[in-house]
XYZ file of C-alpha atoms in Angstrom:
774
model
C -39.468 74.401 -16.282
C -38.177 74.287 -12.689
C -34.810 75.914 -12.159
C -33.808 73.998 -9.032
C -36.903 72.189 -7.688
C -36.700 68.408 -8.025
C -32.958 68.393 -8.676
C -30.702 66.073 -6.663
C -28.466 68.758 -5.171
C -25.675 67.539 -2.853
C -26.088 68.436 0.792
C -24.489 71.711 1.838
C -22.718 70.035 4.775
C -21.805 66.873 2.864
C -18.085 67.581 2.500
C -17.671 68.288 6.221
C -19.365 65.029 7.108
C -17.673 62.708 4.638
C -14.226 64.098 5.402
C -14.746 63.901 9.161
C -14.154 67.607 9.680
C -17.729 68.260 10.889
C -17.836 69.346 14.533
C -20.396 68.097 17.027
C -21.091 69.042 20.638
C -18.744 66.503 22.216
C -15.926 67.681 19.927
C -15.771 70.918 21.897
C -13.172 70.627 24.621
C -10.442 72.562 26.417
C -8.112 71.992 29.328
C -10.135 74.167 31.728
C -13.410 72.335 31.123
C -14.819 70.249 33.970
C -16.776 67.046 33.444
C -19.966 65.641 34.917
C -20.927 62.037 35.627
C -24.089 60.751 37.245
C -25.011 58.391 40.024
C -28.148 56.638 38.841
C -30.753 54.500 40.531
C -30.378 50.740 40.821
C -34.083 50.437 41.647
C -37.126 51.142 39.492
C -39.247 52.399 42.399
C -37.957 53.144 45.879
C -37.735 55.739 48.595
C -34.330 57.363 48.995
C -33.494 57.007 52.675
C -29.930 58.337 52.560
C -27.309 59.566 50.083
C -23.760 59.289 51.434
C -21.257 61.278 49.357
C -18.384 61.254 51.890
C -16.185 58.750 50.024
C -16.754 60.481 46.692
C -15.790 63.857 48.144
C -12.334 62.539 49.017
C -11.441 61.660 45.429
C -8.729 63.987 44.138
C -9.993 66.126 41.288
C -13.640 66.280 42.397
C -14.922 69.860 42.485
C -18.567 69.398 43.482
C -21.275 66.831 44.152
C -24.911 67.807 43.698
C -28.015 66.010 44.981
C -31.645 66.699 44.251
C -32.928 68.685 47.223
C -34.029 72.303 46.625
C -34.162 71.895 42.839
C -37.294 72.856 40.868
C -39.571 70.356 39.136
C -39.521 70.348 35.352
C -41.642 68.956 32.542
C -43.392 69.807 29.290
C -47.118 69.798 30.098
C -46.883 68.621 33.716
C -44.049 69.694 35.984
C -43.579 66.317 37.636
C -39.887 65.540 37.055
C -37.050 66.509 39.406
C -33.734 67.388 37.786
C -32.151 64.866 40.150
C -34.315 62.353 41.993
C -35.453 63.659 45.356
C -36.952 61.533 48.140
C -37.747 58.686 45.721
C -36.689 57.176 42.424
C -39.215 56.196 39.793
C -37.219 54.326 37.141
C -34.097 52.200 36.888
C -31.293 54.490 35.732
C -32.793 57.743 37.041
C -30.145 60.381 37.955
C -29.730 60.788 41.712
C -26.504 62.788 42.037
C -24.072 64.608 39.757
C -20.296 64.677 40.259
C -18.213 67.505 38.766
C -14.547 66.663 38.313
C -11.458 67.497 36.296
C -11.759 64.407 34.084
C -14.722 62.211 33.156
C -12.935 59.137 34.558
C -12.453 60.874 37.911
C -16.128 61.907 37.935
C -17.147 58.328 37.107
C -14.949 56.914 39.845
C -16.413 59.305 42.415
C -19.994 58.660 41.303
C -19.444 54.941 41.865
C -18.431 55.690 45.468
C -21.686 57.458 46.311
C -23.758 55.183 48.533
C -27.557 55.329 48.336
C -29.819 53.600 50.834
C -33.195 52.629 49.382
C -36.526 51.409 50.678
C -38.035 49.456 47.754
C -41.604 50.200 46.685
C -44.002 48.121 44.556
C -43.110 48.342 40.867
C -45.562 48.997 38.048
C -44.374 47.416 34.816
C -47.473 47.541 32.618
C -50.347 49.827 31.788
C -52.730 47.164 33.045
C -51.072 47.228 36.471
C -51.067 51.038 36.477
C -54.810 51.195 35.814
C -55.833 48.937 38.701
C -57.806 50.692 41.412
C -55.452 49.438 44.129
C -52.288 50.251 42.153
C -49.372 51.921 43.898
C -49.276 55.622 43.020
C -46.102 56.640 41.219
C -46.950 60.313 41.784
C -48.835 60.760 45.042
C -48.871 64.535 44.550
C -50.166 64.514 40.974
C -52.982 66.924 41.853
C -50.533 69.569 43.086
C -48.181 69.705 40.087
C -48.141 72.737 37.825
C -49.596 71.934 34.404
C -50.960 73.497 31.249
C -54.705 73.721 30.731
C -54.581 71.245 27.798
C -53.779 68.130 29.812
C -56.007 66.323 32.238
C -54.170 64.314 34.905
C -56.471 62.363 37.218
C -55.662 62.795 40.898
C -55.074 59.669 43.040
C -54.478 57.547 39.924
C -51.569 56.802 37.599
C -53.276 58.596 34.713
C -51.309 61.611 33.438
C -53.714 62.498 30.632
C -56.795 61.238 28.824
C -57.900 62.330 25.347
C -61.248 61.302 23.898
C -62.464 61.087 20.310
C -66.203 60.729 19.732
C -67.342 60.768 16.125
C -70.791 59.663 14.956
C -73.003 57.224 16.866
C -70.942 54.194 17.876
C -73.873 52.188 19.288
C -75.885 52.620 16.114
C -72.815 51.668 14.084
C -72.437 48.326 15.877
C -76.028 47.473 14.966
C -75.114 48.118 11.323
C -71.983 45.928 11.507
C -72.353 42.449 10.031
C -68.798 41.381 10.828
C -66.718 42.447 13.841
C -63.264 41.656 15.190
C -61.665 42.546 18.509
C -57.947 42.198 19.237
C -55.326 43.238 21.820
C -51.878 44.588 20.890
C -48.616 45.249 22.739
C -45.528 47.320 21.839
C -42.814 47.708 24.517
C -40.612 50.802 24.967
C -37.433 51.013 22.891
C -34.468 53.258 22.168
C -33.686 55.910 19.531
C -30.121 54.645 18.906
C -28.886 57.799 17.202
C -25.206 57.591 16.220
C -24.339 60.572 18.432
C -25.180 60.181 22.103
C -26.632 63.120 23.988
C -24.212 65.796 25.168
C -24.399 69.243 26.753
C -21.890 71.944 27.698
C -22.870 74.791 30.026
C -21.006 77.848 31.262
C -22.354 80.710 33.358
C -20.635 83.997 32.568
C -19.827 86.564 35.333
C -22.791 88.724 34.233
C -25.158 85.741 34.628
C -25.429 84.884 30.951
C -25.886 81.138 30.532
C -24.108 79.640 27.523
C -25.405 76.208 26.480
C -24.147 74.012 23.674
C -26.249 70.920 23.198
C -27.208 68.057 20.902
C -30.767 69.334 21.015
C -33.498 69.498 18.375
C -35.019 72.443 20.240
C -32.463 75.140 21.196
C -35.211 77.751 21.510
C -37.120 75.366 23.768
C -34.047 75.155 25.999
C -33.921 78.928 26.099
C -37.528 79.263 27.270
C -37.330 76.299 29.668
C -34.191 77.617 31.359
C -35.759 81.030 31.709
C -38.901 79.591 33.280
C -37.284 76.904 35.448
C -34.421 78.948 36.858
C -36.008 82.426 36.566
C -33.339 83.763 34.226
C -33.981 86.613 31.821
C -34.477 85.017 28.372
C -31.947 87.320 26.767
C -29.318 85.896 29.102
C -29.910 82.310 27.985
C -27.979 81.552 24.798
C -28.333 78.071 23.360
C -26.163 76.942 20.486
C -26.394 73.725 18.506
C -23.822 72.564 15.968
C -24.480 69.655 13.619
C -26.343 66.838 15.349
C -25.534 63.197 14.661
C -29.077 61.913 14.473
C -31.929 62.535 16.866
C -35.206 60.930 15.707
C -37.175 62.868 18.344
C -34.965 61.707 21.206
C -33.182 65.044 21.535
C -36.230 67.289 21.717
C -36.557 66.923 25.499
C -34.445 69.033 27.865
C -32.800 66.725 30.414
C -29.031 66.617 30.694
C -28.824 70.344 29.855
C -30.569 71.059 33.175
C -28.129 68.826 35.051
C -25.162 70.512 33.359
C -26.514 73.912 34.425
C -26.775 73.031 38.120
C -23.313 71.464 37.857
C -21.859 74.671 36.422
C -23.613 76.716 39.082
C -22.061 74.501 41.771
C -18.545 75.353 40.516
C -19.078 79.108 40.224
C -20.146 79.069 36.593
C -17.156 77.201 35.175
C -17.617 75.422 31.865
C -18.811 71.845 32.379
C -19.597 69.037 29.971
C -21.970 66.109 30.390
C -21.837 63.498 27.627
C -23.663 60.208 27.914
C -21.909 56.987 27.035
C -23.955 54.647 24.839
C -25.079 52.697 27.905
C -26.060 55.894 29.757
C -27.853 57.170 26.682
C -29.972 54.009 26.549
C -30.506 53.737 30.299
C -30.996 57.253 31.671
C -32.235 59.394 28.782
C -35.880 59.400 27.629
C -37.011 56.556 25.370
C -39.514 55.636 22.686
C -42.999 55.025 24.009
C -44.556 51.686 24.798
C -48.246 51.229 24.072
C -50.998 48.652 24.570
C -54.325 48.724 22.777
C -57.704 47.109 22.427
C -59.137 47.546 18.923
C -62.644 46.585 17.827
C -63.661 47.068 14.177
C -66.907 46.516 12.355
C -67.839 46.207 8.677
C -70.680 45.237 6.386
C -70.507 41.988 4.442
C -69.439 43.863 1.309
C -66.386 45.227 3.144
C -67.421 48.742 4.107
C -66.005 49.862 7.456
C -68.736 50.892 9.856
C -67.229 51.384 13.281
C -63.996 51.604 15.265
C -63.841 51.432 19.050
C -60.329 51.711 20.452
C -58.577 52.151 23.754
C -54.885 53.040 23.643
C -52.767 52.908 26.824
C -49.619 55.004 26.384
C -46.811 53.966 28.733
C -45.333 57.368 29.562
C -42.884 55.857 32.051
C -41.967 57.598 35.285
C -42.724 61.135 34.082
C -45.195 62.728 31.699
C -42.773 64.765 29.568
C -43.887 64.311 25.919
C -46.266 61.489 26.868
C -49.210 63.839 27.253
C -48.695 65.340 23.797
C -48.145 61.890 22.308
C -51.496 60.932 23.793
C -53.106 63.760 21.858
C -51.390 62.602 18.662
C -52.563 59.025 19.261
C -56.154 60.187 19.665
C -56.071 62.531 16.668
C -54.791 59.748 14.403
C -56.497 56.861 16.162
C -57.423 55.013 12.962
C -55.615 54.310 9.747
C -56.296 56.470 6.651
C -59.822 55.193 6.130
C -63.335 56.563 5.908
C -64.998 55.611 9.191
C -68.067 57.575 10.203
C -68.397 56.201 13.720
C -65.402 56.241 16.056
C -64.967 56.016 19.798
C -61.410 56.264 21.054
C -59.837 56.781 24.457
C -56.115 57.500 24.564
C -54.891 57.188 28.149
C -51.423 58.248 29.261
C -50.332 56.171 32.256
C -47.354 56.347 34.577
C -45.213 53.218 35.006
C -41.786 52.568 36.507
C -40.115 52.595 33.107
C -37.842 55.317 31.689
C -39.974 58.268 30.664
C -40.822 58.750 27.010
C -40.266 61.416 24.435
C -40.888 61.868 20.732
C -39.728 59.255 18.245
C -39.662 59.528 14.474
C -43.328 59.310 13.475
C -44.595 60.637 16.839
C -46.760 57.585 17.713
C -48.051 56.953 14.182
C -46.041 53.785 13.506
C -47.150 52.303 16.821
C -50.859 52.947 16.434
C -50.825 52.045 12.745
C -49.206 48.705 13.560
C -52.167 48.017 15.804
C -54.864 49.394 13.547
C -53.458 47.875 10.366
C -53.107 44.497 12.033
C -56.790 44.792 12.959
C -57.613 45.695 9.349
C -55.774 42.594 8.168
C -57.655 40.388 10.618
C -60.968 41.905 9.522
C -60.113 41.414 5.826
C -59.429 37.711 6.489
C -62.722 37.356 8.318
C -64.492 39.050 5.400
C -62.558 36.778 3.003
C -61.492 39.876 1.049
C -58.155 40.679 -0.547
C -56.475 42.950 2.047
C -55.253 45.404 -0.587
C -58.683 45.763 -2.184
C -60.294 46.021 1.260
C -58.076 48.989 2.062
C -58.670 50.628 -1.296
C -62.444 50.263 -0.841
C -62.230 52.181 2.442
C -59.382 54.607 1.604
C -59.906 58.128 2.892
C -60.310 60.740 0.146
C -61.274 64.372 -0.243
C -64.743 65.076 1.141
C -64.272 62.635 4.038
C -63.531 63.732 7.588
C -60.656 62.795 9.881
C -61.257 61.124 13.260
C -61.332 64.606 14.795
C -63.965 65.690 12.238
C -61.759 67.876 10.042
C -63.150 68.058 6.503
C -60.455 66.939 4.070
C -59.722 68.175 0.566
C -57.223 67.112 -2.077
C -54.615 69.538 -0.779
C -54.904 68.322 2.805
C -55.136 64.557 2.245
C -53.515 63.740 -1.106
C -54.358 60.628 -3.115
C -54.240 57.362 -1.193
C -56.073 55.220 -3.830
C -53.376 56.106 -6.356
C -50.688 55.036 -3.855
C -52.460 51.689 -3.389
C -52.678 51.138 -7.148
C -48.974 51.884 -7.550
C -48.096 49.493 -4.735
C -50.213 46.744 -6.286
C -48.260 47.048 -9.530
C -44.817 47.333 -7.922
C -45.360 44.302 -5.677
C -46.954 42.244 -8.455
C -49.763 41.675 -5.989
C -51.905 39.719 -8.442
C -49.233 37.017 -8.463
C -50.539 36.043 -5.027
C -49.346 36.701 -1.482
C -47.933 33.219 -0.752
C -45.497 31.700 -3.261
C -43.894 28.318 -2.395
C -40.094 28.092 -2.679
C -39.443 24.547 -1.427
C -40.718 22.161 1.240
C -39.663 24.474 4.074
C -39.673 27.989 2.702
C -42.279 30.296 1.216
C -42.201 33.816 -0.165
C -44.925 35.990 1.386
C -46.187 39.540 0.800
C -47.764 41.920 3.253
C -48.958 45.494 2.893
C -50.604 48.333 4.740
C -51.554 51.972 4.331
C -50.119 54.842 6.332
C -50.735 58.467 7.091
C -49.395 61.162 9.353
C -50.213 64.683 10.391
C -48.690 66.840 13.111
C -49.915 68.272 16.411
C -47.997 71.551 16.650
C -50.479 74.414 16.790
C -48.786 77.792 17.116
C -45.538 76.563 15.555
C -43.626 79.297 13.743
C -40.323 79.979 12.041
C -38.270 82.977 11.026
C -35.616 83.321 8.318
C -33.138 86.091 7.539
C -31.317 86.482 4.214
C -28.084 88.473 4.266
C -26.785 89.586 0.874
C -23.033 89.764 0.459
C -21.279 92.396 -1.633
C -20.612 89.885 -4.426
C -24.321 89.110 -4.754
C -24.215 85.829 -2.869
C -26.632 85.207 0.004
C -26.357 83.818 3.535
C -29.397 81.983 4.928
C -29.973 82.196 8.683
C -32.561 79.729 9.994
C -33.108 78.164 13.407
C -33.624 74.696 11.963
C -31.188 72.207 13.505
C -29.412 70.036 10.955
C -30.035 66.580 12.442
C -29.399 64.705 9.216
C -32.559 65.414 7.234
C -31.050 67.981 4.846
C -33.642 70.737 5.256
C -31.049 73.500 5.148
C -30.026 72.334 1.692
C -33.715 72.398 0.735
C -33.881 76.025 1.909
C -30.993 76.832 -0.415
C -32.840 75.144 -3.269
C -36.014 77.105 -2.535
C -34.088 80.377 -2.598
C -32.215 79.392 -5.751
C -35.551 78.617 -7.397
C -37.135 81.889 -6.282
C -34.184 84.035 -7.433
C -33.175 81.803 -10.381
C -29.750 81.837 -8.808
C -26.727 79.531 -8.805
C -27.093 77.451 -5.630
C -23.321 77.568 -5.137
C -23.739 81.288 -4.380
C -26.124 80.500 -1.529
C -24.514 79.801 1.839
C -26.348 78.267 4.788
C -25.393 78.728 8.434
C -25.481 75.139 9.746
C -25.118 75.774 13.459
C -27.841 77.484 15.467
C -27.297 80.304 17.965
C -30.424 81.600 19.684
C -28.809 85.020 20.173
C -28.236 85.741 16.488
C -30.531 83.483 14.457
C -34.308 83.892 14.196
C -36.379 81.399 16.110
C -37.610 78.143 14.635
C -40.208 76.296 16.757
C -38.451 72.916 17.000
C -36.858 70.661 14.421
C -39.602 68.052 14.663
C -42.674 66.586 12.973
C -41.390 66.838 9.378
C -42.411 70.489 9.509
C -39.073 72.106 8.672
C -39.730 72.668 4.982
C -43.255 73.956 5.596
C -42.341 76.339 8.412
C -38.873 77.561 7.401
C -39.629 77.198 3.692
C -42.599 79.542 3.887
C -40.595 81.954 6.036
C -37.735 81.833 3.536
C -40.012 82.619 0.589
C -41.394 85.613 2.477
C -37.826 86.723 3.216
C -37.005 86.307 -0.477
C -39.995 88.450 -1.428
C -38.820 91.073 1.052
C -35.321 91.035 -0.474
C -36.727 91.201 -4.021
C -38.775 94.245 -3.082
C -35.642 95.968 -1.757
C -33.609 95.052 -4.845
C -36.331 96.308 -7.160
C -36.620 99.552 -5.200
C -32.898 100.328 -5.476
C -32.639 99.145 -9.091
C -35.680 101.173 -10.168
C -33.849 104.362 -9.265
C -30.771 103.213 -11.150
C -32.778 102.182 -14.220
C -35.236 105.115 -13.897
C -38.397 103.033 -13.940
C -41.089 101.833 -11.579
C -40.199 98.914 -9.233
C -43.271 97.121 -10.608
C -41.606 96.990 -14.015
C -38.708 94.919 -12.725
C -37.986 91.229 -12.191
C -35.179 89.635 -10.183
C -33.351 86.554 -11.423
C -30.274 85.166 -13.107
C -28.072 87.464 -10.936
C -29.786 90.539 -12.361
C -32.595 92.966 -11.734
C -34.054 93.540 -15.194
C -36.950 95.234 -16.955
C -39.695 92.663 -17.424
C -40.405 93.270 -21.098
C -36.845 94.297 -21.981
C -34.370 91.974 -20.235
C -31.485 93.716 -21.984
C -32.038 96.636 -19.605
C -30.740 95.491 -16.256
C -28.379 95.981 -13.373
C -26.455 93.183 -11.652
C -27.654 92.169 -8.175
C -24.092 92.523 -6.885
C -24.126 96.173 -7.922
C -27.249 97.059 -5.919
C -27.418 94.561 -3.020
C -25.234 96.878 -0.901
C -26.911 99.995 -2.217
C -25.731 101.972 -5.239
C -23.288 104.808 -5.676
C -23.734 107.241 -8.555
C -20.801 108.652 -10.484
C -21.109 111.955 -8.613
C -20.595 110.160 -5.287
C -24.199 110.173 -4.107
C -25.373 106.866 -2.605
C -28.757 105.206 -2.123
C -29.910 102.101 -0.241
C -27.711 99.779 1.778
C -27.167 96.097 2.429
C -30.216 94.069 1.449
C -31.464 92.020 4.391
C -34.572 90.009 3.716
C -36.679 88.777 6.605
C -39.706 86.555 6.767
C -41.698 84.478 9.216
C -44.522 81.985 9.080
C -46.938 80.505 11.603
C -49.133 77.496 10.844
C -52.668 78.768 10.567
C -56.135 77.596 11.607
C -55.092 74.770 13.904
C -57.039 74.203 17.096
C -57.006 72.357 20.382
C -59.175 69.253 20.643
C -62.533 69.513 22.346
C -62.135 67.651 25.677
C -65.482 65.867 25.288
C -65.516 64.939 21.591
C -61.957 65.374 20.353
C -63.192 67.647 17.591
C -60.496 69.927 16.203
C -57.788 70.400 13.613
C -54.356 69.350 14.842
C -52.231 69.618 11.695
C -52.139 71.409 8.343
C -52.085 68.329 6.092
C -51.658 64.572 5.907
C -48.982 62.661 4.064
C -50.461 59.350 2.913
C -48.816 56.255 1.523
C -49.067 52.560 0.774
C -46.293 50.258 1.922
C -45.372 46.616 1.710
C -42.754 43.944 2.299
C -41.863 40.660 0.683
C -40.305 38.063 2.967
C -38.820 34.606 2.799
C -40.229 32.542 5.676
C -39.027 29.216 7.028
C -42.068 27.258 8.219
C -39.961 24.877 10.302
C -37.966 27.203 12.538
C -39.962 30.462 11.999
C -36.928 32.452 10.867
C -37.383 34.945 8.068
C -35.565 37.375 5.830
C -37.033 40.562 4.419
C -36.282 40.462 0.686
C -37.891 43.690 -0.478
C -39.532 46.710 1.148
C -41.813 49.072 -0.772
C -43.073 52.594 -0.124
C -45.333 54.705 -2.316
C -45.619 58.156 -0.732
C -47.728 61.112 -1.851
C -44.965 63.630 -1.318
C -46.861 66.607 -2.760
C -43.843 67.812 -4.712
C -40.355 66.330 -4.889
C -37.936 69.125 -3.977
C -34.703 67.096 -3.996
C -35.146 63.616 -5.436
C -32.112 61.855 -3.948
C -32.569 63.552 -0.593
C -36.192 62.421 -0.491
C -35.182 58.917 -1.534
C -32.578 58.835 1.223
C -35.110 59.958 3.791
C -37.592 57.313 2.691
C -35.109 54.440 2.533
C -33.551 55.393 5.845
C -36.893 55.560 7.589
C -37.979 52.240 6.051
C -34.886 50.616 7.570
C -35.676 52.112 10.980
C -39.237 50.832 10.790
C -38.111 47.315 9.944
C -35.444 47.394 12.642
C -37.935 48.394 15.307
C -40.475 45.858 14.086
C -38.097 42.921 13.962
C -35.710 43.365 16.869
C -35.740 46.492 19.010
C -37.259 46.542 22.498
C -36.373 46.999 26.144
C -36.921 43.964 28.346
C -37.852 44.700 31.946
C -37.547 42.326 34.877
C -40.353 41.969 37.388
C -38.660 44.515 39.625
C -38.477 47.065 36.786
C -34.750 46.698 36.218
C -33.171 45.764 32.917
C -29.781 44.536 31.851
C -27.432 47.421 31.141
C -28.226 47.920 27.464
C -25.601 47.785 24.728
C -25.944 48.110 20.992
C -24.259 44.718 20.678
C -27.159 43.028 22.467
C -29.954 45.485 21.667
C -30.297 44.242 18.094
C -30.920 46.976 15.479
C -30.481 46.024 11.820
C -26.865 45.515 10.835
C -25.017 45.488 7.555
C -26.296 42.546 5.537
C -29.730 42.536 7.205
C -31.209 45.118 4.873
C -33.603 44.230 2.065
C -33.853 45.882 -1.318
C -35.598 49.212 -0.733
C -37.979 50.330 -3.475
C -39.621 53.737 -3.273
C -41.792 55.813 -5.560
C -43.434 59.202 -5.189
C -46.689 60.597 -6.427
C -47.385 64.316 -6.321
C -50.632 65.849 -5.078
C -49.746 69.396 -4.072
C -50.281 70.702 -0.567
C -51.198 74.230 -1.506
C -49.966 75.895 1.694
C -46.459 74.458 1.420
C -43.518 75.712 -0.650
C -44.095 74.462 -4.207
C -46.674 71.984 -2.864
C -44.282 69.735 -0.885
C -45.512 67.534 1.954
C -43.526 66.290 4.922
C -41.663 63.041 4.174
C -38.920 62.692 6.794
C -40.790 60.192 8.975
C -43.456 58.728 6.771
C -41.885 55.634 5.243
C -41.049 54.321 8.724
C -44.672 54.406 9.788
C -46.055 51.457 7.834
C -43.091 49.091 8.000
C -43.987 47.381 11.318
C -47.560 46.815 10.131
C -46.530 45.527 6.706
C -44.046 43.120 8.288
C -46.588 42.014 10.880
C -49.165 41.361 8.169
C -46.717 39.360 6.042
C -45.526 37.236 8.967
C -49.070 36.620 10.226
C -49.992 35.328 6.785
C -46.827 33.235 6.608
C -47.189 31.698 10.076
C -50.965 31.327 9.919
C -51.432 33.040 13.275
C -52.210 36.603 14.368
C -49.006 38.314 15.529
C -50.102 41.297 17.566
C -47.003 42.423 19.417
C -43.537 43.744 18.671
C -40.748 42.901 18.132
C -41.498 40.178 15.574
C -38.762 37.743 16.523
C -38.713 34.068 15.514
C -39.023 33.178 19.210
C -42.180 35.280 19.536
C -43.649 33.658 16.411
C -42.768 30.210 17.824
C -44.402 31.020 21.146
C -47.542 32.234 19.434
C -47.670 29.321 16.991
C -46.644 26.266 19.015
C -44.759 27.378 22.107
C -47.584 27.110 24.601
C -47.695 23.364 23.978
C -44.154 23.037 25.341
C -44.275 25.503 28.246
């Protein structure tokens, strides 16, 4: 019987958060701290002819004003982004100048007085415009930028990267296809809307050490990027991250930290803070990707999928940043979780004059699965097959291969057919998908399947366990607590391994790159796999040390001993033991002789056997395992005015192993709500000139209290053998299918194919009858 695995253990930081005593980056303040505000672009694409700072310099309390000349270019795979715009701006809201002042209001006042003279340039608002041969180039010098050897920008175009997947013989497959469908899909960019806006504090010490406190998901990434960008010795870059109030991928990119650094440097290293307001966070910071697609599917008359030919256009915005890696993820997971032997996919990352993109919870999977699952629904209707049974007939299983030709087994792919069966029962699918309520309203069901893997080859994590003199243990891990509860999971894993009271396990919540072992990044639902495996190795290391010391106390071989229940005891005679607290700091004999010392366990783990994708075929293994699921919604739809209400939302996830039931349930329900919010309301709206209204949460439209349906979740367990106790990632996965399930339900309800987000009543009206009145 499990000691701690599967138990609903309260979060280690719960009391701090519910009492309001938890400290976040913006909570750090002192009277000597200076503040930074930005002057941002009022154009989406323009040459900067002149920046006049003379009026701003006269404001009392201003210490420095910085503009973008002589600053290095930055970026993840392509160094194409200036820290502050130089010579031209490429998106509305791009930082042009930074003002350092004694108070944020003074800095804001001065920034407003900076006068910028522009020469407008043609604006590219869509991928289609960006791909035209005569299109204005957003990056004329694309060929000269520094880049990694895993991205393929195309000179004299707006293409930042192209990833191809070629599996099977697509031409032969079309000849074998009795039924085909071809559809276009559109998803605009949107925001992360984390509760905590982005914030960074930087101070440069007299010896050159750079101290950074940030709302980042990647403090070790900041450390390496600062070292590379500004040529600082890595040991002199110290990044710290306290608790983070939500991130969802939006805080993995280094942006305002770089601006805060140059601001501090401009005032002789003094401590400066840059915190975005909500409007600045939505306007200037990186956003969730937009994507367009053309999807063509083929099948036999009995419903067997034969072919998939897809082109995805990823709107990376003004700069490549994470767009190039997202393009790889799109290509690697270009289809839904189905057995398809013949696939041709091109994922193309294109520059536009939109805010640049970064990761978002699901890392492109919800976007591409909306498109692919909508195509599956359309194909099922054309085949006159039940959409649930159509998906089950084609569900990917062990022995099949992924789009990138990775052979799958039970451990790596789980059990999708079982998820579909569970969903069918929970939704009472056999009742029918359309149930009349009255003359106007109907109740309608929609479903989809989902899957996700990661694209983080080389990712690693380290964990240190420090034993205290009373036998309790401190866990040091570089995971950032962004709300997912992984650090509590680490405590549960250690409690399980040592059969120990979890209240005697303490977890360091904040991260300090100087004192805590490195964790790759807190992304991709990989925290439990990476840090969990590292922790178990650290536990084994500590157990070996405890057994070694105890064996000399108990005069036996270390191999004869077990560790657990606060003791080190003889395996076949548990009455012979010594308490952990009596040996974890060494042991002193009665004659005064001492042996051993403080037990410090250490462990690390690197994901194994992942590979880059072949540039010609896309063949390769991008992630260690897939989490699969079946998801659905039940809606009430008004056929007169096209309004709707989501009544119930369902998720059946193959979680591998439930480590903390309520924590997993919270993750799943929370991500379901995010998926529905994005699907139904969230999007940026750009004018023809690339500008947008200054965004506010009040007008942006995420789900509010009272909008939520009943969330129903269930787990099945097919162990992922490489992961601690068989657990799979689950932090993002219930979000992924919600847009597709809602789109499928509404398309059935309205009797028209709804192939773009967000799914607003106005959009449904326009698609259904609007053209007749326009």
